Short mmCIF file of C-alpha atoms and ligand atoms in Angstrom, two decimals:
data_model
loop_
_atom_site.label_atom_id
_atom_site.label_comp_id
_atom_site.label_asym_id
_atom_site.label_seq_id
_atom_site.Cartn_x
_atom_site.Cartn_y
_atom_site.Cartn_z
CA MET A 1 -17.84 9.83 17.97
CA GLU A 2 -19.37 6.75 16.34
CA LEU A 3 -21.29 7.01 13.08
CA GLY A 4 -24.30 5.16 14.42
CA GLU A 5 -26.99 2.97 12.95
CA ASN A 6 -28.76 5.86 11.27
CA PHE A 7 -25.91 7.36 9.33
CA TYR A 8 -27.14 6.27 5.90
CA GLU A 9 -30.68 7.35 6.70
CA ASN A 10 -29.42 10.76 7.89
CA LEU A 11 -27.28 11.10 4.78
CA CYS A 12 -30.27 10.52 2.49
CA GLU A 13 -32.52 12.85 4.49
CA LYS A 14 -29.92 15.63 4.51
CA TYR A 15 -29.31 15.16 0.79
CA ASN A 16 -33.01 15.34 -0.06
CA SER A 17 -33.65 18.43 2.07
CA ALA A 18 -30.54 20.24 0.70
CA LEU A 19 -31.67 19.41 -2.83
CA LYS A 20 -35.17 20.69 -2.12
CA ASP A 21 -34.15 23.98 -0.52
CA GLY A 22 -31.48 24.70 -3.16
CA SER A 23 -28.43 24.40 -0.83
CA LEU A 24 -27.14 21.74 -3.20
CA ILE A 25 -27.08 21.75 -6.99
CA PHE A 26 -27.44 18.31 -8.58
CA ASN A 27 -25.68 18.24 -11.94
CA GLY A 28 -26.59 14.70 -12.89
CA GLU A 29 -30.00 15.29 -14.45
CA SER A 30 -28.60 16.40 -17.80
CA ALA A 31 -25.99 13.64 -17.78
CA ILE A 32 -25.76 11.26 -20.71
CA HIS A 33 -24.01 7.96 -19.98
CA GLU A 34 -22.17 5.86 -22.50
CA LYS A 35 -20.24 2.62 -22.09
CA ILE A 36 -16.94 1.94 -23.84
CA GLU A 37 -15.33 -1.48 -23.90
CA LEU A 38 -11.65 -2.09 -24.43
CA VAL A 39 -10.62 -5.61 -25.34
CA THR A 40 -6.95 -6.50 -24.79
CA GLY A 41 -6.19 -10.17 -25.35
CA THR A 42 -8.60 -12.12 -23.17
CA THR A 43 -9.40 -9.14 -20.91
CA THR A 44 -12.21 -6.63 -21.38
CA HIS A 45 -12.03 -3.30 -19.57
CA THR A 46 -15.17 -1.19 -19.23
CA PHE A 47 -15.31 2.59 -19.02
CA GLN A 48 -18.34 4.75 -18.46
CA LEU A 49 -18.38 8.20 -20.02
CA THR A 50 -20.65 10.78 -18.44
CA GLN A 51 -21.39 13.81 -20.56
CA LEU A 52 -22.62 16.89 -18.75
CA GLN A 53 -24.15 19.98 -20.26
CA SER A 54 -22.82 22.23 -17.54
CA LEU A 55 -21.30 22.13 -14.09
CA LEU A 56 -23.27 25.09 -12.81
CA HIS A 57 -21.59 27.38 -10.28
CA ARG A 58 -18.87 24.95 -9.34
CA PRO A 59 -15.54 26.73 -8.64
CA GLU A 60 -12.75 25.44 -10.97
CA GLN A 61 -10.05 26.10 -8.41
CA GLY A 62 -10.78 26.79 -4.76
CA ILE A 63 -8.56 29.14 -2.79
CA ARG A 64 -7.62 28.90 0.87
CA ALA A 65 -9.21 32.28 1.72
CA GLU A 66 -12.60 31.09 0.45
CA ASN A 67 -12.34 27.62 1.88
CA PRO A 68 -15.80 25.96 1.83
CA PHE A 69 -14.65 23.23 4.24
CA GLU A 70 -13.43 25.53 7.06
CA ASN A 71 -17.01 26.45 8.03
CA PRO A 72 -19.19 24.14 5.92
CA GLU A 73 -22.79 25.15 5.31
CA PRO A 74 -25.06 23.68 8.03
CA GLU A 75 -27.54 22.62 5.31
CA LEU A 76 -24.78 20.40 3.84
CA THR A 77 -23.35 19.07 7.10
CA VAL A 78 -24.41 15.46 7.73
CA VAL A 79 -22.20 14.78 10.77
CA PRO A 80 -20.78 17.91 12.47
CA SER A 81 -18.24 15.97 14.55
CA PHE A 82 -16.80 12.55 13.79
CA GLY A 83 -13.71 10.66 14.99
CA GLU A 84 -11.48 11.14 17.97
CA ASP A 85 -11.60 14.72 19.34
CA GLY A 86 -14.02 15.68 16.58
CA LYS A 87 -11.20 15.52 14.02
CA TYR A 88 -13.59 15.30 11.06
CA ARG A 89 -16.88 16.45 9.63
CA ILE A 90 -19.03 14.72 7.05
CA VAL A 91 -20.33 17.16 4.46
CA LEU A 92 -22.37 16.78 1.28
CA ASN A 93 -20.77 17.78 -2.02
CA LYS A 94 -22.54 20.97 -3.09
CA PHE A 95 -22.26 20.18 -6.81
CA PRO A 96 -22.79 16.44 -7.14
CA VAL A 97 -23.11 14.53 -10.39
CA VAL A 98 -24.06 11.37 -8.52
CA GLU A 99 -26.73 11.46 -5.76
CA ALA A 100 -25.62 11.78 -2.13
CA HIS A 101 -21.95 12.33 -3.08
CA PHE A 102 -20.34 13.37 0.21
CA MET A 103 -16.98 14.07 1.81
CA LEU A 104 -15.02 13.43 4.97
CA VAL A 105 -13.23 16.72 5.71
CA THR A 106 -10.80 17.55 8.50
CA THR A 107 -12.26 20.02 10.98
CA LYS A 108 -9.01 22.00 11.14
CA PHE A 109 -7.19 22.90 7.94
CA GLU A 110 -4.87 20.20 6.63
CA SER A 111 -3.33 20.25 3.19
CA GLN A 112 -4.74 18.16 0.35
CA ASN A 113 -1.07 17.59 -0.57
CA SER A 114 -0.42 15.65 2.64
CA PRO A 115 -0.62 11.85 2.75
CA LEU A 116 -3.54 10.12 4.47
CA SER A 117 -2.91 9.36 8.14
CA PRO A 118 -3.84 6.02 9.78
CA SER A 119 -6.80 7.83 11.33
CA ASP A 120 -7.92 9.23 7.93
CA LEU A 121 -7.72 5.72 6.48
CA HIS A 122 -9.59 4.05 9.31
CA SER A 123 -12.32 6.72 9.43
CA THR A 124 -12.79 6.29 5.68
CA TYR A 125 -13.03 2.52 6.01
CA ARG A 126 -15.53 2.80 8.88
CA ILE A 127 -17.79 4.94 6.72
CA LEU A 128 -17.55 2.48 3.81
CA ASN A 129 -18.30 -0.40 6.15
CA ASN A 130 -21.31 1.41 7.62
CA LEU A 131 -22.65 2.03 4.10
CA LYS A 132 -22.07 -1.62 3.18
CA LEU A 133 -24.22 -2.66 6.15
CA HIS A 134 -27.01 -0.11 5.69
CA ASP A 135 -27.26 0.58 1.97
CA CYS A 136 -27.88 -2.75 0.32
CA THR A 137 -28.73 -1.22 -3.06
CA LYS A 138 -25.42 0.40 -4.05
CA GLU A 139 -21.67 -0.14 -4.05
CA TRP A 140 -19.71 2.73 -2.52
CA PHE A 141 -16.09 3.75 -2.95
CA ALA A 142 -13.99 6.57 -1.53
CA PHE A 143 -11.26 8.59 -3.20
CA TYR A 144 -8.60 11.15 -2.39
CA ASN A 145 -7.01 13.33 -5.06
CA CYS A 146 -3.60 14.11 -3.54
CA GLY A 147 -1.15 16.67 -4.89
CA PRO A 148 -1.13 19.44 -7.49
CA GLN A 149 -1.59 17.19 -10.56
CA SER A 150 -4.17 14.81 -9.06
CA GLY A 151 -7.32 16.60 -10.23
CA ALA A 152 -8.23 18.16 -6.85
CA SER A 153 -9.80 21.62 -6.81
CA GLN A 154 -9.96 22.37 -3.08
CA PRO A 155 -6.80 22.70 -0.92
CA HIS A 156 -8.43 21.61 2.40
CA LYS A 157 -8.13 17.85 3.07
CA HIS A 158 -11.24 16.03 1.81
CA ILE A 159 -11.86 12.36 1.06
CA GLN A 160 -14.87 11.86 -1.21
CA PHE A 161 -17.51 9.10 -1.24
CA MET A 162 -19.47 8.14 -4.33
CA THR A 163 -21.48 5.18 -5.61
CA ILE A 164 -20.48 3.03 -8.56
CA PRO A 165 -23.15 3.28 -11.29
CA SER A 166 -25.24 0.12 -11.43
CA GLY A 167 -24.01 -2.28 -14.10
CA HIS A 168 -20.50 -0.81 -14.14
CA CYS A 169 -17.63 -3.08 -13.11
CA PRO A 170 -14.32 -1.26 -12.59
CA SER A 171 -11.18 -3.07 -13.80
CA ALA A 172 -9.79 -2.60 -10.28
CA ASP A 173 -12.59 -4.84 -8.88
CA VAL A 174 -11.62 -7.59 -11.33
CA LEU A 175 -7.94 -7.27 -10.41
CA ALA A 176 -8.74 -7.33 -6.66
CA ASN A 177 -10.67 -10.57 -7.12
CA THR A 178 -7.50 -12.31 -8.33
CA SER A 179 -5.96 -12.23 -4.86
CA LYS A 180 -6.58 -12.66 -1.16
CA PHE A 181 -5.44 -10.44 1.70
CA SER A 182 -2.07 -10.95 3.30
CA ILE A 183 0.13 -8.46 5.19
CA PRO A 184 2.24 -6.62 2.59
CA ASP A 185 5.90 -7.68 2.62
CA GLN A 186 8.56 -8.79 0.14
CA SER A 187 6.45 -11.78 -0.89
CA GLN A 188 3.17 -9.86 -1.13
CA GLU A 189 3.71 -7.29 -3.86
CA PRO A 190 0.97 -4.90 -4.93
CA LEU A 191 -1.08 -6.10 -7.90
CA GLN A 192 -0.92 -4.33 -11.26
CA ASP A 193 -2.92 -5.37 -14.33
CA ALA A 194 -0.44 -5.77 -17.19
CA SER A 195 -3.22 -5.36 -19.78
CA LEU A 196 -3.68 -1.69 -18.84
CA PRO A 197 -1.00 0.76 -20.00
CA TYR A 198 -0.81 2.95 -16.88
CA ALA A 199 0.97 2.35 -13.56
CA HIS A 200 -1.36 1.43 -10.67
CA PHE A 201 -0.86 -0.47 -7.44
CA LEU A 202 -3.55 -2.42 -5.62
CA LEU A 203 -3.77 -4.51 -2.47
CA ARG A 204 -6.65 -6.45 -0.95
CA LEU A 205 -8.04 -5.63 2.48
CA PRO A 206 -8.92 -8.38 4.96
CA ASP A 207 -12.39 -9.84 4.35
CA ASP A 208 -13.31 -9.57 8.02
CA PRO A 209 -13.97 -5.88 8.92
CA LYS A 210 -12.68 -6.53 12.45
CA GLU A 211 -9.24 -7.25 10.97
CA VAL A 212 -9.18 -3.94 9.09
CA THR A 213 -7.43 -1.96 11.81
CA GLU A 214 -5.63 1.39 11.58
CA ASP A 215 -2.32 -0.48 11.56
CA VAL A 216 -3.30 -2.81 8.73
CA LEU A 217 -4.62 0.08 6.63
CA ALA A 218 -1.46 2.10 7.29
CA LEU A 219 0.77 -0.83 6.25
CA ILE A 220 -1.17 -1.26 3.02
CA PHE A 221 -1.14 2.47 2.28
CA VAL A 222 2.61 2.77 2.90
CA SER A 223 3.34 -0.23 0.70
CA LEU A 224 1.32 1.30 -2.18
CA LEU A 225 2.78 4.76 -1.57
CA GLN A 226 6.34 3.40 -1.79
CA ARG A 227 5.61 2.07 -5.29
CA THR A 228 3.93 5.30 -6.26
CA LEU A 229 6.85 7.44 -5.05
CA THR A 230 9.32 5.18 -6.88
CA VAL A 231 7.44 5.75 -10.16
CA LEU A 232 7.38 9.52 -9.55
CA LYS A 233 11.11 9.55 -8.73
CA GLU A 234 12.10 7.43 -11.72
CA ASN A 235 10.18 9.75 -14.00
CA ASP A 236 11.81 12.84 -12.46
CA ALA A 237 8.47 14.27 -11.29
CA ASP A 238 8.90 17.60 -9.52
CA HIS A 239 5.68 17.10 -7.50
CA ILE A 240 4.00 14.32 -5.53
CA SER A 241 0.59 13.67 -7.09
CA TYR A 242 -1.48 10.52 -6.99
CA ASN A 243 -5.03 9.23 -6.86
CA PHE A 244 -6.15 7.05 -3.97
CA LEU A 245 -9.15 4.73 -4.16
CA ILE A 246 -10.63 2.45 -1.54
CA THR A 247 -13.62 0.09 -1.36
CA ASP A 248 -14.49 -2.36 1.39
CA LYS A 249 -12.33 -4.91 -0.51
CA TYR A 250 -9.19 -3.11 -1.72
CA MET A 251 -7.02 -0.01 -1.81
CA MET A 252 -5.37 1.35 -4.97
CA LEU A 253 -2.91 4.17 -5.72
CA VAL A 254 -2.19 5.66 -9.14
CA PRO A 255 0.76 8.05 -9.66
CA ARG A 256 -0.20 11.15 -11.71
CA SER A 257 1.91 13.17 -14.10
CA ARG A 258 -0.70 15.79 -15.02
CA SER A 259 -4.23 16.71 -13.98
CA LYS A 260 -5.57 17.29 -17.51
CA PHE A 261 -5.27 15.48 -20.82
CA ARG A 262 -4.12 17.97 -23.48
CA ASP A 263 -4.95 20.79 -21.09
CA THR A 264 -8.69 20.26 -21.67
CA LEU A 265 -9.99 17.07 -20.06
CA GLY A 266 -9.64 17.12 -16.27
CA LEU A 267 -9.38 13.69 -14.64
CA ASN A 268 -9.41 12.73 -10.98
CA SER A 269 -9.48 9.43 -9.06
CA CYS A 270 -12.88 8.49 -10.53
CA ALA A 271 -11.22 8.02 -13.93
CA PHE A 272 -9.26 5.06 -12.53
CA MET A 273 -12.55 3.43 -11.53
CA GLY A 274 -13.39 3.70 -15.25
CA LEU A 275 -15.61 6.76 -14.70
CA LEU A 276 -14.78 9.64 -17.00
CA LEU A 277 -16.58 12.93 -16.71
CA CYS A 278 -16.74 15.01 -19.90
CA LYS A 279 -18.08 18.54 -19.70
CA SER A 280 -18.89 18.79 -23.45
CA SER A 281 -19.63 16.60 -26.47
CA GLU A 282 -16.23 17.60 -27.90
CA LEU A 283 -14.56 15.97 -24.88
CA VAL A 284 -16.63 12.80 -25.37
CA ASP A 285 -15.38 12.68 -28.97
CA LEU A 286 -11.82 13.22 -27.79
CA VAL A 287 -12.05 10.25 -25.38
CA LYS A 288 -13.46 8.03 -28.12
CA THR A 289 -10.81 9.06 -30.65
CA GLU A 290 -7.83 8.71 -28.33
CA GLY A 291 -9.12 5.78 -26.26
CA PRO A 292 -9.66 6.01 -22.49
CA GLU A 293 -6.66 3.80 -21.69
CA THR A 294 -4.27 6.01 -23.69
CA ILE A 295 -5.63 9.08 -21.94
CA LEU A 296 -5.16 7.48 -18.53
CA GLN A 297 -1.58 6.61 -19.36
CA GLU A 298 -0.91 10.15 -20.53
CA VAL A 299 -2.11 11.64 -17.21
CA GLY A 300 -0.33 8.88 -15.27
CA TYR A 301 2.85 6.91 -16.02
CA PRO A 302 3.62 3.71 -17.98
CA ASN A 303 2.69 0.39 -16.38
CA THR A 304 5.58 -1.17 -14.46
CA SER A 305 4.41 -4.80 -14.20
CA GLY A 306 7.20 -7.30 -14.44
CA GLU A 307 9.82 -4.84 -13.19
CA GLU A 308 11.87 -6.27 -10.35
CA SER A 309 11.64 -4.67 -6.95
CA ASN A 310 14.56 -4.53 -4.52
CA GLU A 311 15.45 -2.61 -1.39
CA TYR A 312 16.05 0.60 -3.40
CA ASN A 313 13.24 0.21 -5.87
CA TYR A 314 10.14 -0.69 -3.91
P1 AMP B 401 -12.05 18.13 -5.73
O1 AMP B 401 -12.44 18.89 -6.98
O2 AMP B 401 -11.74 16.71 -5.98
O3 AMP B 401 -10.98 18.84 -4.93
O4 AMP B 401 -13.32 18.09 -4.81
C1 AMP B 401 -13.84 19.24 -4.21
C2 AMP B 401 -15.31 19.12 -4.29
O5 AMP B 401 -15.88 20.13 -3.44
C3 AMP B 401 -15.87 19.37 -5.67
O6 AMP B 401 -16.40 18.15 -6.13
C4 AMP B 401 -16.94 20.44 -5.47
O7 AMP B 401 -18.15 20.04 -6.11
C5 AMP B 401 -17.13 20.48 -3.97
N1 AMP B 401 -17.45 21.82 -3.43
C6 AMP B 401 -17.08 23.03 -3.90
N2 AMP B 401 -17.60 24.01 -3.11
C7 AMP B 401 -18.29 23.41 -2.13
C8 AMP B 401 -19.06 23.87 -1.00
N3 AMP B 401 -19.22 25.16 -0.76
N4 AMP B 401 -19.61 22.95 -0.18
C9 AMP B 401 -19.48 21.62 -0.44
N5 AMP B 401 -18.80 21.13 -1.50
C10 AMP B 401 -18.20 22.01 -2.33
P1 AMP B 402 -14.44 17.73 -11.17
O1 AMP B 402 -14.72 18.90 -12.03
O2 AMP B 402 -13.56 16.69 -11.80
O3 AMP B 402 -13.96 18.11 -9.78
O4 AMP B 402 -15.85 16.99 -10.97
C1 AMP B 402 -17.06 17.65 -10.79
C2 AMP B 402 -17.92 16.92 -9.83
O5 AMP B 402 -18.18 15.60 -10.26
C3 AMP B 402 -17.29 16.76 -8.53
O6 AMP B 402 -18.33 16.73 -7.61
C4 AMP B 402 -16.54 15.46 -8.70
O7 AMP B 402 -16.18 14.87 -7.49
C5 AMP B 402 -17.53 14.65 -9.45
N1 AMP B 402 -16.96 13.70 -10.39
C6 AMP B 402 -15.71 13.68 -10.90
N2 AMP B 402 -15.56 12.69 -11.77
C7 AMP B 402 -16.76 12.08 -11.83
C8 AMP B 402 -17.27 10.99 -12.57
N3 AMP B 402 -16.50 10.33 -13.42
N4 AMP B 402 -18.55 10.64 -12.42
C9 AMP B 402 -19.32 11.32 -11.57
N5 AMP B 402 -18.92 12.37 -10.84
C10 AMP B 402 -17.65 12.73 -10.95
#
């Protein structure tokens, strides 16, 4: 099943009707946004803090028996069947903080702890590319919180799609702009910004969407995953947890050590796009006191730029 010309239009219509009839609870109205700048040498990194009064009704931790993605609510379902053999559905997030936040979910149960398949990656890219063509007002990105310490709350495989707030420029965008696409191999190592303290691995996608095939996406993903798994192994992690981010320009993976900072501030993939969600003013104060970059390192692992790679250490 193709997405079609009208996907973005359908997405907006579905979102507006679900909002109107109460099938969806928008949590962004009470949000207060604040920008924090971190200057390291000649580089400035920008973070956006979003303070929420409450995340009404949203389950902290979903359980398999009450899986909302097994039979998603029809009022939230934008595309009931997408991909080869109807492998996926496209469903609105019931508790969004950003308008029209939606998800690509597998029709049959698959674990959120499993890696993304070539088909998951390509379906995700096709959606991003469709949005790029039909929504000229916003920049979209997709993310996947994989593993027990990644910040995921639902165990059924779901890749989420959100817009970047206007005026915000993630550090990952800046890093991606320093390189061009080439097939990952020994000479094309993933990029990592040495001015950030946490480990992260990024590769550019081809500029021409026709060149972004399943195979190319899979090669890029595997190359980034190898680095991520090496970091987890070297730090004796007893779980495989990472955040995955993709735009129409790049893919990035970030190994995770824990899902929460000091057991109070939960962070998922969005945090590595510089978007930190704080559910109280105390948490906003905590981020300001500790510094977002220190917090991100604490829930991830130390930056590994400059470390040699060889056949054992990818
Ligand atoms: P994560 O917390 O990253 O695992 O993402 C799961 C998302 O599912 C959360 O952002 C929730 O807001 C969303 N969610 C929870 N219950 C439902 C539901 N019944 N329908 C649609 N989305 C839901
Ligand atoms: P969480 O409690 O982290 O699962 O997030 C609550 C809801 O906000 C979910 O719908 C998330 O996907 C979404 N979300 C998470 N982080 C951010 C962020 N930094 N900005 C906006 N929305 C976010």
